[in-house]
Coordinates of C-alpha atoms in Angstrom, one line a residue:
M1 CA 0.1 0.0 0.0
N2 CA 1.2 3.3 -0.9
P3 CA 1.6 5.7 2.2
I4 CA -0.4 8.2 2.4
T5 CA 0.8 11.9 1.2
Q6 CA -0.2 15.2 3.3
D7 CA -1.3 16.9 0.1
Q8 CA -4.1 13.7 -0.5
I9 CA -5.4 14.3 3.1
N10 CA -5.3 18.2 2.5
K11 CA -7.3 18.1 -1.0
A12 CA -9.8 15.5 0.7
A13 CA -10.2 17.8 3.7
W14 CA -10.6 20.8 1.4
G15 CA -13.2 19.0 -0.7
A16 CA -15.5 18.3 2.6
C17 CA -16.1 22.0 2.6
D18 CA -17.9 21.7 -0.9
T19 CA -21.2 20.9 0.9
F20 CA -21.3 24.5 2.4
R21 CA -20.1 26.8 -0.3
G22 CA -22.6 29.1 -1.9
V23 CA -24.8 28.1 1.3
V24 CA -23.1 29.3 4.4
D25 CA -20.6 31.8 4.8
P26 CA -16.7 30.4 5.2
S27 CA -16.5 32.3 8.4
I28 CA -19.4 30.1 10.3
Y29 CA -18.8 26.6 8.5
K30 CA -14.9 26.4 9.1
D31 CA -16.3 25.9 13.0
Y32 CA -18.3 22.8 11.7
V33 CA -15.7 21.5 9.2
L34 CA -12.8 21.6 11.6
T35 CA -14.8 20.4 14.8
L36 CA -16.3 17.2 12.3
L37 CA -12.3 16.6 11.6
F38 CA -11.5 16.4 14.9
L39 CA -14.4 14.0 15.7
K40 CA -13.4 11.9 12.8
Y41 CA -10.0 11.7 14.0
L42 CA -11.0 10.5 17.7
S43 CA -13.2 8.2 16.0
D44 CA -10.6 6.5 13.5
V45 CA -8.2 6.4 16.6
W46 CA -10.5 4.6 18.9
K47 CA -11.6 2.2 15.9
D48 CA -7.8 1.2 15.0
H49 CA -7.0 0.6 18.3
R50 CA -10.0 -1.5 19.2
A51 CA -9.1 -3.5 16.2
R52 CA -5.6 -4.0 17.1
Y53 CA -6.7 -5.2 20.9
E54 CA -9.3 -7.2 19.6
D55 CA -6.5 -9.3 17.5
E56 CA -4.3 -9.5 20.2
H57 CA -6.7 -10.2 22.8
G58 CA -9.7 -11.5 21.0
D59 CA -11.0 -14.1 23.7
H60 CA -10.8 -10.9 26.6
P61 CA -13.6 -8.5 26.1
D62 CA -13.3 -7.3 29.5
L63 CA -9.9 -6.5 29.0
I64 CA -10.5 -4.9 25.7
D65 CA -13.0 -2.5 27.3
A66 CA -10.3 -1.9 30.1
L67 CA -7.6 -1.0 27.7
M68 CA -9.7 1.3 25.6
Q69 CA -10.5 3.3 28.6
Q70 CA -6.8 4.3 28.9
E71 CA -6.9 5.8 25.4
A72 CA -5.6 9.3 25.4
F73 CA -9.5 10.2 24.3
V74 CA -12.2 8.0 25.4
L75 CA -15.2 7.7 23.0
P76 CA -18.6 6.8 24.6
A77 CA -21.2 4.5 22.9
G78 CA -22.9 5.9 19.9
A79 CA -20.6 9.1 19.9
A80 CA -18.5 7.9 17.6
F81 CA -18.6 9.1 13.4
D82 CA -19.3 5.9 12.3
A83 CA -22.7 5.6 14.5
L84 CA -23.7 9.2 13.4
H85 CA -22.7 8.5 9.8
K86 CA -25.3 5.4 10.0
R87 CA -28.3 7.5 10.9
R88 CA -27.6 10.3 8.3
H89 CA -30.7 9.6 6.4
E90 CA -32.5 10.2 9.6
P91 CA -34.1 13.5 10.9
G92 CA -32.2 14.9 13.2
N93 CA -28.5 14.9 12.1
G94 CA -27.7 18.3 14.0
E95 CA -29.2 17.3 17.4
R96 CA -27.4 13.8 17.3
I97 CA -24.2 15.2 16.8
D98 CA -24.5 17.9 19.4
K99 CA -25.4 15.0 21.7
A100 CA -22.2 13.0 20.6
L101 CA -20.0 16.2 21.1
H102 CA -21.4 16.8 24.4
A103 CA -21.0 12.8 25.2
I104 CA -17.2 13.2 24.2
E105 CA -16.5 16.1 26.2
E106 CA -18.2 14.5 29.3
A107 CA -16.1 11.6 28.8
N108 CA -12.8 13.6 28.5
I109 CA -13.6 16.6 30.8
A110 CA -10.2 17.0 31.9
K111 CA -9.2 18.0 28.6
L112 CA -12.3 18.8 26.5
R113 CA -14.2 21.2 29.2
D114 CA -15.8 23.9 27.4
V115 CA -14.3 23.1 23.8
F116 CA -17.6 22.4 22.0
Q117 CA -20.1 24.9 23.9
D118 CA -19.4 27.5 21.3
I119 CA -20.2 25.1 18.3
S120 CA -23.6 23.8 17.6
F121 CA -24.3 21.8 14.4
N122 CA -28.1 21.9 15.3
S123 CA -28.0 25.9 14.8
N124 CA -30.1 27.8 12.5
K125 CA -26.8 29.1 11.0
L126 CA -27.2 26.3 8.6
G127 CA -30.7 26.9 7.5
D128 CA -34.2 25.5 8.1
E129 CA -34.6 21.9 9.7
E130 CA -34.9 20.3 6.1
Q131 CA -32.1 22.0 4.6
K132 CA -29.5 21.6 8.1
N133 CA -30.3 17.8 8.1
D134 CA -29.2 17.6 4.1
I135 CA -26.3 19.8 4.7
L136 CA -25.2 17.7 7.5
R137 CA -25.9 14.3 5.7
H138 CA -23.5 15.3 3.0
L139 CA -21.1 16.6 5.4
L140 CA -21.0 13.4 7.2
E141 CA -20.6 11.6 3.8
D142 CA -17.8 13.6 2.5
F143 CA -16.1 12.4 5.9
A144 CA -16.5 9.1 5.1
K145 CA -14.7 8.8 1.8
P146 CA -12.2 6.7 2.0
A147 CA -9.8 9.4 1.3
L148 CA -10.6 10.8 4.9
D149 CA -9.9 7.5 6.7
L150 CA -7.8 8.7 9.4
R151 CA -7.1 5.2 11.2
P152 CA -3.0 5.8 12.1
S153 CA -2.6 2.4 10.6
R154 CA -3.7 3.7 7.2
V155 CA -1.9 7.8 7.7
G156 CA 0.8 6.9 9.9
Q157 CA 2.2 9.8 11.7
L158 CA -0.1 11.9 13.4
D159 CA 1.6 15.0 12.0
I160 CA -0.3 14.5 9.1
I161 CA -3.3 14.9 10.5
G162 CA -2.5 18.0 12.5
G163 CA -1.0 19.3 9.3
A164 CA -4.5 19.0 7.3
Y165 CA -6.0 21.0 10.3
E166 CA -3.5 23.7 9.9
Y167 CA -4.5 23.7 6.1
L168 CA -7.6 24.0 6.4
I169 CA -7.0 26.9 9.0
S170 CA -4.7 28.5 6.9
R171 CA -7.3 28.2 3.4
F172 CA -10.0 29.6 5.5
A173 CA -8.0 32.9 6.9
A174 CA -7.5 33.3 2.9
S175 CA -11.3 33.9 2.7
A176 CA -11.9 35.5 6.0
G177 CA -11.3 39.0 5.1
K178 CA -10.7 41.1 8.3
K179 CA -11.6 38.2 10.9
A180 CA -8.9 36.3 9.5
G181 CA -6.2 38.1 11.7
E182 CA -8.3 36.7 14.6
F183 CA -7.4 33.4 14.4
Y184 CA -4.0 32.8 12.1
T185 CA -0.7 34.2 11.6
P186 CA 1.0 32.9 8.2
A187 CA 3.3 30.0 8.8
E188 CA 6.4 31.9 7.3
V189 CA 6.0 34.6 9.9
S190 CA 5.3 31.9 12.6
D191 CA 8.5 30.4 11.3
L192 CA 10.4 33.5 11.3
I193 CA 9.3 34.4 15.1
A194 CA 10.1 30.9 16.4
R195 CA 13.7 31.5 14.8
L196 CA 14.0 34.8 16.5
V197 CA 13.4 33.7 20.4
D198 CA 15.2 30.6 19.4
P199 CA 13.6 27.9 21.8
Q200 CA 15.3 25.8 23.6
E201 CA 14.4 22.2 25.3
G202 CA 13.0 22.9 28.9
D203 CA 11.7 26.0 28.1
E204 CA 8.0 27.2 29.1
I205 CA 6.3 29.1 25.9
C206 CA 3.7 31.6 26.0
D207 CA 1.6 33.2 23.5
P208 CA -1.3 35.4 25.2
T209 CA -3.4 36.1 22.1
C210 CA -2.7 32.6 20.7
G211 CA -5.7 32.3 18.0
S212 CA -5.5 29.0 16.7
A213 CA -2.1 28.2 18.5
S214 CA -0.2 27.6 15.1
L215 CA 2.4 30.3 16.5
L216 CA 3.1 28.6 19.8
M217 CA 3.5 25.1 17.9
K218 CA 6.1 26.7 15.6
C219 CA 8.0 26.9 18.6
G220 CA 7.4 23.5 19.9
R221 CA 8.5 22.1 16.4
L222 CA 11.5 24.0 16.2
I223 CA 12.6 22.2 19.6
R224 CA 11.6 18.9 18.3
E225 CA 13.5 19.4 15.1
R226 CA 16.6 20.1 16.8
T227 CA 16.0 17.5 19.7
G228 CA 13.8 15.0 18.5
K229 CA 12.2 15.5 22.1
R230 CA 9.0 17.1 23.3
R231 CA 10.6 18.7 26.6
Y232 CA 8.9 22.0 26.4
S233 CA 5.5 23.5 27.9
L234 CA 3.0 25.5 25.9
F235 CA 0.7 27.9 27.2
G236 CA -1.6 30.4 26.2
Q237 CA -4.9 32.6 26.5
E238 CA -7.5 33.3 23.8
A239 CA -10.2 36.1 24.2
I240 CA -12.7 34.5 21.3
G241 CA -14.4 31.1 22.4
S242 CA -14.6 29.7 19.0
T243 CA -11.0 30.4 18.3
W244 CA -9.9 29.2 21.7
A245 CA -11.4 25.6 20.6
L246 CA -10.1 25.8 17.7
A247 CA -6.4 26.1 19.8
K248 CA -7.4 23.3 22.0
M249 CA -8.0 21.0 19.1
N250 CA -5.4 22.0 16.9
L251 CA -2.8 21.1 20.0
F252 CA -4.3 17.7 20.3
L253 CA -4.6 16.7 16.6
H254 CA -0.2 17.8 16.7
G255 CA 0.0 15.7 19.6
E256 CA 1.0 18.7 22.0
E257 CA -0.4 17.2 25.3
N258 CA 1.6 19.2 28.0
H259 CA -0.5 22.3 27.1
Q260 CA -2.4 25.0 28.8
V261 CA -4.6 26.9 26.7
E262 CA -7.0 29.7 28.7
W263 CA -9.9 31.5 27.2
G264 CA -10.4 34.7 28.3
D265 CA -9.3 38.6 28.0
T266 CA -5.5 38.6 28.4
I267 CA -5.6 42.0 29.4
R268 CA -8.7 42.6 31.4
N269 CA -8.5 39.0 33.4
P270 CA -4.9 37.4 32.5
K271 CA -5.7 33.4 33.5
L272 CA -2.4 32.2 33.5
R273 CA -1.3 32.8 36.8
T274 CA 0.6 31.0 39.8
S275 CA -0.9 29.3 43.1
E276 CA 0.2 32.7 44.6
D277 CA -1.9 34.6 42.4
H278 CA 0.8 36.4 40.7
L279 CA 1.3 36.3 36.6
R280 CA 3.1 33.6 35.7
H281 CA 6.4 33.7 33.8
F282 CA 7.8 32.2 30.9
D283 CA 11.1 31.9 29.2
V284 CA 9.9 32.5 25.9
V285 CA 6.6 35.0 24.8
V286 CA 5.3 35.2 21.3
A287 CA 2.3 37.1 20.2
N288 CA 0.4 38.6 17.0
P289 CA -2.0 40.7 19.3
P290 CA -4.7 42.7 17.4
F291 CA -3.8 45.6 15.7
S292 CA -4.0 49.2 17.5
L293 CA -7.2 47.8 19.4
E294 CA -9.7 50.4 20.3
K295 CA -11.5 48.8 23.4
W296 CA -8.8 47.1 25.1
G297 CA -9.7 47.5 28.5
V298 CA -8.3 50.8 29.6
E299 CA -10.9 51.0 33.0
S300 CA -9.4 47.5 34.0
A301 CA -5.6 48.8 33.0
E302 CA -6.1 52.0 35.3
K303 CA -6.3 49.5 38.5
D304 CA -4.4 46.8 37.0
R305 CA -3.2 44.8 40.3
F306 CA -0.1 43.0 38.4
G307 CA 1.5 46.3 37.8
R308 CA 1.6 45.9 34.0
F309 CA 1.4 49.1 33.2
R310 CA 3.7 51.1 35.9
R311 CA 5.5 52.5 32.8
G312 CA 2.8 54.0 31.5
L313 CA -1.0 53.9 30.1
P314 CA -1.2 53.0 26.6
P315 CA -3.7 55.7 25.0
K316 CA -7.4 54.2 25.3
T317 CA -8.1 53.5 21.4
K318 CA -5.0 51.9 20.9
G319 CA -4.1 48.7 23.0
D320 CA -0.5 48.0 21.1
Y321 CA 1.6 49.1 23.8
A322 CA -1.0 47.3 26.4
F323 CA -0.1 43.5 25.0
I324 CA 3.6 44.5 24.7
L325 CA 3.6 45.5 28.5
H326 CA 1.8 42.4 29.5
M327 CA 4.2 40.2 27.8
I328 CA 7.2 42.4 29.5
E329 CA 5.7 41.4 32.8
T330 CA 5.5 37.9 32.1
L331 CA 9.0 36.9 31.1
K332 CA 11.4 35.2 33.3
P333 CA 14.0 37.4 34.7
R334 CA 17.0 35.5 33.8
T335 CA 16.2 33.5 30.3
G336 CA 13.0 35.5 28.9
R337 CA 12.3 36.6 25.5
M338 CA 9.6 37.6 23.1
A339 CA 8.9 38.6 19.9
V340 CA 5.5 40.6 18.8
V341 CA 4.2 41.7 15.5
V342 CA 3.1 45.6 15.6
P343 CA 2.0 48.1 13.5
H344 CA 4.4 50.7 12.3
G345 CA 3.0 53.2 14.6
V346 CA 4.1 51.4 17.6
L347 CA 7.7 52.7 16.4
F348 CA 7.3 56.5 16.1
R349 CA 3.9 57.7 17.8
G350 CA 4.4 60.4 20.5
A351 CA 2.4 61.3 23.8
A352 CA 2.1 58.2 26.2
E353 CA 3.3 55.6 23.7
G354 CA 6.3 57.4 23.4
K355 CA 6.8 57.8 26.9
I356 CA 6.3 53.8 27.4
R357 CA 8.8 53.3 24.6
R358 CA 11.3 55.8 25.7
K359 CA 11.2 53.6 29.5
L360 CA 11.8 50.3 27.8
I361 CA 14.8 51.3 25.9
E362 CA 16.4 52.8 28.8
E363 CA 15.6 49.7 30.8
N364 CA 17.9 47.8 28.0
L365 CA 14.7 45.5 27.0
L366 CA 14.7 46.2 23.5
E367 CA 17.1 44.2 21.1
T368 CA 16.0 43.8 17.5
V369 CA 13.4 46.0 15.4
I370 CA 12.4 44.2 12.2
G371 CA 10.2 45.9 9.2
L372 CA 8.2 43.4 7.2
P373 CA 6.6 43.6 3.9
E374 CA 3.2 45.1 3.4
K375 CA 0.1 42.3 2.4
L376 CA 2.1 39.4 4.6
F377 CA -1.2 39.2 7.2
F378 CA -4.6 38.2 6.2
G379 CA -7.2 41.2 6.6
T380 CA -5.0 43.8 6.7
G381 CA -2.5 45.2 4.0
I382 CA -0.5 47.4 6.0
P383 CA 3.2 46.6 6.7
A384 CA 4.2 45.5 10.0
A385 CA 7.2 44.9 12.0
I386 CA 8.3 42.4 14.9
L387 CA 10.3 43.6 18.0
V388 CA 12.3 41.6 20.2
F389 CA 12.7 42.1 23.7
R390 CA 15.3 40.2 26.3
K391 CA 15.5 40.5 29.9
R392 CA 19.2 40.2 30.4
R393 CA 21.3 41.6 27.7
T394 CA 25.2 42.0 27.1
D395 CA 24.9 45.4 25.1
E396 CA 22.5 48.4 24.8
D397 CA 22.4 48.5 20.9
V398 CA 19.3 47.9 19.0
L399 CA 19.4 46.1 15.5
F400 CA 17.1 47.7 13.0
V401 CA 16.6 45.1 9.7
D402 CA 14.4 46.7 6.8
A403 CA 13.2 43.7 5.1
S404 CA 10.3 45.5 3.9
R405 CA 11.0 45.1 0.3
D406 CA 12.1 41.4 0.6
Y407 CA 9.3 39.2 -0.6
E408 CA 7.9 36.9 -2.8
E409 CA 4.8 38.4 -4.7
G410 CA 1.4 36.8 -4.6
T411 CA -2.3 37.5 -5.8
N412 CA -3.9 38.8 -2.5
Q413 CA -1.3 38.1 -0.4
N414 CA 2.8 38.7 -0.2
R415 CA 4.7 36.1 1.7
L416 CA 8.3 35.3 3.1
G417 CA 10.0 32.8 1.5
E418 CA 12.3 30.5 3.0
A419 CA 15.4 32.7 1.5
Q420 CA 13.8 35.9 2.8
V421 CA 13.2 34.2 6.3
A422 CA 16.7 32.8 6.3
R423 CA 18.3 36.7 5.4
I424 CA 16.1 38.2 8.5
A425 CA 17.3 35.3 10.6
A426 CA 20.8 35.7 9.7
A427 CA 21.0 39.2 9.8
V428 CA 19.3 39.3 13.4
E429 CA 22.0 36.5 14.7
A430 CA 25.2 38.4 13.2
R431 CA 23.9 41.7 14.6
E432 CA 26.4 43.9 12.1
T433 CA 25.3 46.8 10.3
I434 CA 24.6 45.5 6.6
E435 CA 24.1 48.4 3.7
K436 CA 20.7 49.2 3.0
Y437 CA 19.4 46.4 4.9
A438 CA 20.4 46.5 8.7
F439 CA 21.9 49.2 11.4
R440 CA 23.1 48.5 14.7
A441 CA 22.2 51.7 16.4
T442 CA 23.8 52.8 19.8
R443 CA 21.9 54.1 22.6
A444 CA 23.3 57.6 21.9
E445 CA 22.1 57.2 18.4
I446 CA 18.5 56.4 19.3
E447 CA 18.5 59.3 22.0
A448 CA 19.7 61.5 19.4
N449 CA 16.4 60.6 17.6
D450 CA 14.4 61.0 20.5
F451 CA 13.4 57.7 20.9
N452 CA 11.8 57.3 17.5
L453 CA 12.4 54.0 16.1
N454 CA 11.1 54.3 12.7
I455 CA 13.3 52.2 10.7
P456 CA 13.9 54.8 7.6
R457 CA 15.9 57.3 10.3
Y458 CA 18.2 54.1 10.6
V459 CA 18.3 51.8 7.8
D460 CA 19.4 54.3 4.5
T461 CA 17.4 52.4 1.3
F462 CA 17.9 55.3 -0.9
E463 CA 19.2 54.3 -3.9
E464 CA 20.8 56.9 -6.3
E465 CA 19.3 56.8 -9.8
A466 CA 22.0 56.8 -12.8
E467 CA 23.0 60.0 -14.6
I468 CA 21.1 60.6 -17.7
D469 CA 23.5 61.8 -20.3
L470 CA 21.7 64.4 -22.3
M471 CA 23.4 64.6 -25.2
A472 CA 23.0 60.6 -25.7
V473 CA 19.3 60.9 -25.5
R474 CA 19.2 64.2 -27.5
A475 CA 21.3 61.5 -30.4
E476 CA 18.9 59.0 -29.9
R477 CA 15.8 61.1 -30.6
T478 CA 17.3 62.4 -33.6
R479 CA 17.8 58.9 -34.7
L480 CA 14.5 57.4 -33.9
R481 CA 12.5 60.6 -35.9
A482 CA 14.8 59.8 -39.0
E483 CA 13.8 56.2 -38.8
L484 CA 10.0 57.3 -38.3
A485 CA 10.2 59.8 -41.4
D486 CA 11.8 57.0 -43.5
L487 CA 8.9 54.6 -42.2
E488 CA 6.0 56.9 -43.0
D489 CA 8.0 57.8 -46.6
R490 CA 7.6 53.7 -47.5
M491 CA 4.0 53.4 -46.3
D492 CA 3.2 56.6 -48.7
G493 CA 4.8 54.5 -51.3
F494 CA 3.1 51.3 -50.7
L495 CA -0.4 53.1 -50.3
R496 CA -0.2 54.7 -53.9
E497 CA 0.7 51.3 -55.4
L498 CA -2.3 50.1 -54.2
G499 CA -4.3 53.2 -55.2
Y500 CA -5.4 54.6 -52.0
V501 CA -3.7 57.6 -52.5

């Protein structure tokens, strides 16, 4: 049997979305498709493992049942995908799927508490009862196709399933407009950020605005690629319930059991706390927070009991520095480092933001500023920057990198190719001035610019235009005019021969 490829699984999963196209908006049906993919995987693993135990212990049904109760996820009777598919022609598909999800949550409450609370297959979002039942029948049939047989004995490693889930999320992001930024950071940007913070074995890694957890998992994957081990812990928080649920399912489908991802607003109610009710500290903190969030929680920040805003209160209609200050406050004092995606205004806006920026620089926390190309992020065309901070530094310089012109052009989105990611990472590692690309600025130079971090103040990308030889241009113009006169004479001759003149 030929091994199943990632591309085959991706295409089959994306094909299951055909059921919804033209009937339900992608921002709605993404949750149904991704949840059913999760259910199908749990069901196929359960079926596969049960078949193996029956082969090994066929004469001992009690032993088989006991072994099945030790599975990573327990599937109650009647909650498996096959049971739902078998009754697909009967009325009540939506209600049956919801009951199955509720039963699975109850049987795995420590892992799946509240994960399915924001998704209802019995919702009127899918139309009236008849249309809804028909849509869900087709969806169940799509997932029952041989191409979406997700048994481990068929597809092999878990990463293929996680890869399919990630693929679907990226495809949904491409069609979700402004909402895409709420749940997805482009893969190549996540790759770059992971390389910038250089996660190590044993690290505790956090994303306080984790979306679907793709950025968190890129950090974990980098450690696995280097060490072959899963010796790290992932932490996150996400404000939007349905997106938090995507993150939980995404983590489990990638085999990331050692995680704690909380649902709630990071600024108003940070949930990653110690037993003494202090903010938990991490070795690595990464994030792509919402750009310039208007209602970010200034009221609660004014009386913040965690002291996150002692350097200053961000403007009430722009929450960028609220997230930056939260992240700074959660860094471990010795090993802490962080990378955050920000709009360019963060680099130069004055007033309260200017004061906060100055204090962060004076405390010698800012290490690197990287300007990215425009149209990299879903839902916004504006160029962004990455700021890298580190708690314990060996110098006071700040490296500026202007990577704004270095990208692969796409139809709707630009992207960073591997060559561009490698170039940025190499420049950051070298921390040296590179003509028209990078500049290592001293504290004095930054102070001379009044703590303005606008990249063109430091990296000169001006290209001198070639000098124009006016005499050569005049000679060329004279030659072309003579050539044109000759062509017109010849054309007149042809017209006379044909009797038109």
